[in-house]
Tab-separated table of C-alpha atoms in Angstrom:
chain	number	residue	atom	x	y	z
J	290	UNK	CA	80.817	68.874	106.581
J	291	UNK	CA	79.997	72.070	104.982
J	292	UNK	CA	77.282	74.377	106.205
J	293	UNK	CA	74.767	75.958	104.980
J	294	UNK	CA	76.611	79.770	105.675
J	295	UNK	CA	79.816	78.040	103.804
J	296	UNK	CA	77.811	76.911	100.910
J	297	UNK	CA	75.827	80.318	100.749
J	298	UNK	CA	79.833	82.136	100.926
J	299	UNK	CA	80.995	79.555	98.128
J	300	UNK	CA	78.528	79.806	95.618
J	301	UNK	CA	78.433	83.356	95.864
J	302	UNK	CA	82.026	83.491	94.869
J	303	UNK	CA	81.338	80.968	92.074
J	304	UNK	CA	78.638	83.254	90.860
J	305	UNK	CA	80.850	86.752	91.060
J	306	UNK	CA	83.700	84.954	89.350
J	307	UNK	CA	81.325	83.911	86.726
J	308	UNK	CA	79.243	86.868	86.081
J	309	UNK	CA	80.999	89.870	88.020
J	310	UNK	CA	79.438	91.080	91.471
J	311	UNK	CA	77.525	93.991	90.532
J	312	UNK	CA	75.625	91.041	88.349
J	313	UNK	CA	74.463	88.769	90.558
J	314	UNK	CA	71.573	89.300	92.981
J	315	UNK	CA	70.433	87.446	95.955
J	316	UNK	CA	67.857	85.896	94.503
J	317	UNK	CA	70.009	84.716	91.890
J	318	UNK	CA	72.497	83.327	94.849
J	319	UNK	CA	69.332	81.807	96.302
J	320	UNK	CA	68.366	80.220	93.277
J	321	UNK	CA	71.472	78.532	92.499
J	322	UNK	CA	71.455	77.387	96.111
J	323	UNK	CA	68.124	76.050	95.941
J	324	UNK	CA	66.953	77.495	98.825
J	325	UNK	CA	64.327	80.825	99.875
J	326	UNK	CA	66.054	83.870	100.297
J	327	UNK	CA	64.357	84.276	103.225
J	328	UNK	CA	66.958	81.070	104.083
J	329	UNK	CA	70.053	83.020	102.976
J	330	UNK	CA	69.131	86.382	105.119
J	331	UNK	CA	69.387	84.158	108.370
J	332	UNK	CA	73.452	83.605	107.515
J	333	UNK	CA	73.536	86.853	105.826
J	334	UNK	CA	72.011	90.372	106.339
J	335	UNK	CA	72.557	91.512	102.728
J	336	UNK	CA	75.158	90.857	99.509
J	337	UNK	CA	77.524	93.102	100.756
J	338	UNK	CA	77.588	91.374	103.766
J	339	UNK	CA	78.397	88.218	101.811
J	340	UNK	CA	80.848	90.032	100.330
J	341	UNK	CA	82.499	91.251	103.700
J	342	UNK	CA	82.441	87.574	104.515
J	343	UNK	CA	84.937	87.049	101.659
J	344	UNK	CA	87.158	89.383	101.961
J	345	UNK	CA	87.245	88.189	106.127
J	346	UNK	CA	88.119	84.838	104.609
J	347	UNK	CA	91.122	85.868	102.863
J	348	UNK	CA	92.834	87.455	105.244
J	349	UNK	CA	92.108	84.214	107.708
J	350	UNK	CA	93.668	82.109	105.009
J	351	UNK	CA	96.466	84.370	104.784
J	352	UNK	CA	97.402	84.326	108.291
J	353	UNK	CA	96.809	80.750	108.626
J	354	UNK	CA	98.961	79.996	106.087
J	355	UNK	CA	101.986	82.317	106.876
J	356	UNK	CA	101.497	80.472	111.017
J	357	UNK	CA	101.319	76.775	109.485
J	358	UNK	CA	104.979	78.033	107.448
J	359	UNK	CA	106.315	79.573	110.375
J	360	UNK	CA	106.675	82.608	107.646
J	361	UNK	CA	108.462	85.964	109.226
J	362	UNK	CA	105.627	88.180	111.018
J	363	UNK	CA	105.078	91.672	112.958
J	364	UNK	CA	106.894	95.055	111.626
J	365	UNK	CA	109.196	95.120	108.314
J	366	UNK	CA	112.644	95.623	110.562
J	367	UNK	CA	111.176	91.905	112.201
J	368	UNK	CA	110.463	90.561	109.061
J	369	UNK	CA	113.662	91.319	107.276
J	370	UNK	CA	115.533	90.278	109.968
J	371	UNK	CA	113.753	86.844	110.449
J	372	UNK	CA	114.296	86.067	106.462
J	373	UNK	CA	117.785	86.859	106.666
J	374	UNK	CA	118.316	83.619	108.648
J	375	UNK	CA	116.179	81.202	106.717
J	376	UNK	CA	116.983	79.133	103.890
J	377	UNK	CA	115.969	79.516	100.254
J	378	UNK	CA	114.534	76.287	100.036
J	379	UNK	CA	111.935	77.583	103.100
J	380	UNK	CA	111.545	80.839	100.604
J	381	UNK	CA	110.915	78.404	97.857
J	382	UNK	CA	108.544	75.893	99.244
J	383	UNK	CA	106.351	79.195	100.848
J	384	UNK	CA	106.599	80.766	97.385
J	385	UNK	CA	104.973	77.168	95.355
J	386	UNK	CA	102.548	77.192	98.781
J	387	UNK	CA	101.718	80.761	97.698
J	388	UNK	CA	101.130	80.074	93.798
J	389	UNK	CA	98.822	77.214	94.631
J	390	UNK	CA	97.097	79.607	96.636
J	391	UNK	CA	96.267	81.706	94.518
J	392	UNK	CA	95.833	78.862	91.482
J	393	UNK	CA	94.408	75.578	93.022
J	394	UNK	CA	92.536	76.507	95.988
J	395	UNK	CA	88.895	76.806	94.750
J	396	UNK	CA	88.081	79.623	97.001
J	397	UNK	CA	91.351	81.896	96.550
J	398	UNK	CA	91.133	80.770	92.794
J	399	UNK	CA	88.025	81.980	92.615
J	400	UNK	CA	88.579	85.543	94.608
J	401	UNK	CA	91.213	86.369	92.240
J	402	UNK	CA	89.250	85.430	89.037
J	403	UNK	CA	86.305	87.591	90.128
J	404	UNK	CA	89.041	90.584	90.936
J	405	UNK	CA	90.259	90.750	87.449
J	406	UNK	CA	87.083	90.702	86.084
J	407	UNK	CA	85.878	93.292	87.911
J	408	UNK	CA	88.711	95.740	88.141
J	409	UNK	CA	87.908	97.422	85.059
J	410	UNK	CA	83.992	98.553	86.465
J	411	UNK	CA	84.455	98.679	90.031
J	412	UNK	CA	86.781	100.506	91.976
J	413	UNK	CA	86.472	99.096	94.978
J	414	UNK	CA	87.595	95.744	93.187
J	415	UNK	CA	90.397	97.580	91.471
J	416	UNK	CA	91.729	98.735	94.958
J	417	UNK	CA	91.907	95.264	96.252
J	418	UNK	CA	93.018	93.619	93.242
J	419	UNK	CA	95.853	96.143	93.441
J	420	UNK	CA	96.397	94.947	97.536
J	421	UNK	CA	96.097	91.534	96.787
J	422	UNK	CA	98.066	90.718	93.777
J	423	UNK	CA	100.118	93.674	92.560
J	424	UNK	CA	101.211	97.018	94.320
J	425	UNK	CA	100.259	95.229	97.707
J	426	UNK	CA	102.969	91.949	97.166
J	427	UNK	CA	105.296	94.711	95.148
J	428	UNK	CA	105.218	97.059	97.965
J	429	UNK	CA	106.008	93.966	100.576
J	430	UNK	CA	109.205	92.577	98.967
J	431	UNK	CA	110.338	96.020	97.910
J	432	UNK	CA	110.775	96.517	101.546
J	433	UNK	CA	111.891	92.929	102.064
J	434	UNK	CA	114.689	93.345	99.274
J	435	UNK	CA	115.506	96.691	100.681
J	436	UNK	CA	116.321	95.575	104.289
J	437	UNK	CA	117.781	92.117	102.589
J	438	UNK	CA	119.925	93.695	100.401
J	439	UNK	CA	121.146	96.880	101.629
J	440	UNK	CA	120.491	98.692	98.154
J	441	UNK	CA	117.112	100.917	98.815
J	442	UNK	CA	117.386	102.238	95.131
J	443	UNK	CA	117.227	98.985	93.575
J	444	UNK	CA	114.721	97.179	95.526
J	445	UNK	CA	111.396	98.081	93.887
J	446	UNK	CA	113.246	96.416	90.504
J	447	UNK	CA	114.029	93.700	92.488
J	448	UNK	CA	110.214	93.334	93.816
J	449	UNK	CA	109.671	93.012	89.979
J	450	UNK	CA	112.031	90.871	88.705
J	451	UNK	CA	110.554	88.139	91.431
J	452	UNK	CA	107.048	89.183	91.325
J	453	UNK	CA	106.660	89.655	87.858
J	454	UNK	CA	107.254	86.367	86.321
J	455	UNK	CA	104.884	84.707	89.090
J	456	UNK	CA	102.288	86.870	88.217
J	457	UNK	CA	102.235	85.793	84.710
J	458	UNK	CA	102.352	82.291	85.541
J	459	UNK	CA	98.695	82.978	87.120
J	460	UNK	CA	97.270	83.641	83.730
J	461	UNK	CA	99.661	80.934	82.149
J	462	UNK	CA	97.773	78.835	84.592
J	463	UNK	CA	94.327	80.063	83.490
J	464	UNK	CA	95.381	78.195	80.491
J	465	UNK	CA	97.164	76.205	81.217
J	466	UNK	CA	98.391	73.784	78.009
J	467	UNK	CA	98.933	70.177	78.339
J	468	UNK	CA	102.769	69.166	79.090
J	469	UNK	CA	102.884	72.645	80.789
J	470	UNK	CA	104.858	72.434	84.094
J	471	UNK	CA	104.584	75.892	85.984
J	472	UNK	CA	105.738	74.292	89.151
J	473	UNK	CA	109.322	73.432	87.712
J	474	UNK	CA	109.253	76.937	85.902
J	475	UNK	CA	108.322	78.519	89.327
J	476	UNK	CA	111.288	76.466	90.820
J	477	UNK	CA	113.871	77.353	88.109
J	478	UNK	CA	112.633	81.144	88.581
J	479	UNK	CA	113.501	81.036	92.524
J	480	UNK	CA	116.546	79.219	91.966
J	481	UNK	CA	117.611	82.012	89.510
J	482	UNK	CA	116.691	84.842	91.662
J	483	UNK	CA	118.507	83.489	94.576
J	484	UNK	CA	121.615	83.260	92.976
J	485	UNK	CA	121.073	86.723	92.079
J	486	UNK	CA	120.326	87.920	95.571
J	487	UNK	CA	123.480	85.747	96.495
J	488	UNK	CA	125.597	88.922	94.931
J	489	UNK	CA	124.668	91.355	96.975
């Protein structure tokens, strides 16, 4: 059952998404709730603190995710060594899990949408719309190619050839056409890139 704190975290997020943060008040989070704001300042000291409450969110659902996958964790030389021993098709199921993520869970959905709408007038959001979903992944598999691979000068192209194409699939998603089947494009796209990595 979802409480009254949860509700008060969702529909905030709707609301950014919507409307951008810097727009939305807490009376206007109230409102939508339904409730007094007197209400929402018993779950929540301020909008920033909402906010905070987010952000705390993602990075639960992060590690939660990477634990339930039994996904490499700890220091880069760890990391590179654990993916060394595991399969592609483990690499490929944690890369659709990841994709969904960030495309058909409401809540991560929703962070992301409100990042790239407010990238361009806030830059706080620009910084974490760079951690989340570009320098921040770029910067983690150029350092997982480099260990993988050996070849430290061609990593960070590497990073982008895999990255790259999943990142566009996120606004291919956005709108998304009928007959459209980014999960078998995702798969063909890992296949590929394995093959690739194969060589080296």
């Amino acid at each position: 059952m979802c409480t009254t704190k949860e509700k008060i975290l969702l529909t905030s997020l709707k609301l950014f998404a919507q409307d951008g943060y810097e727009a939305v008040s807490i009376s206007k989070i109230s409102g939508e709730l339904g409730i007094a704001k007197s209400a929402l300042y018993k779950h929540y000291k301020n909008k920033r603190d909402i906010f905070d409450s987010i952000l705390n969110r993602m990075d639960e659902m992060d590690c939660e995710r990477a634990r339930d996958y039994n996904m490499p964790n700890g220091d880069m030389d760890t990391i590179i060594k654990e993916y060394k021993q595991i399969s592609i098709d483990k690499i490929r199921i944690y890369t659709k899990v990841q994709f969904k993520h960030w495309t058909e869970d409401e809540f991560s959905s929703l962070f992301r949408r409100m990042l790239t709408l407010e990238q361009y007038r806030n830059q706080e959001m620009a910084d974490l719309y760079q951690k989340y979903l570009v320098s921040g992944p770029i910067a983690y598999m150029t350092d997982l190619f480099a260990g993988i691979t050996g070849k430290t000068d061609e990593a960070g192209q590497l990073a982008i050839e895999f990255y790259g194409p999943i990142f566009l699939m996120y606004s291919l998603h956005d709108n998304k056409r009928e007959g459209d089947d980014l999960m078998e494009m995702l798969k063909k796209h890992v296949d590929r890139f394995s093959k690739k990595i194969d060589r080296y």
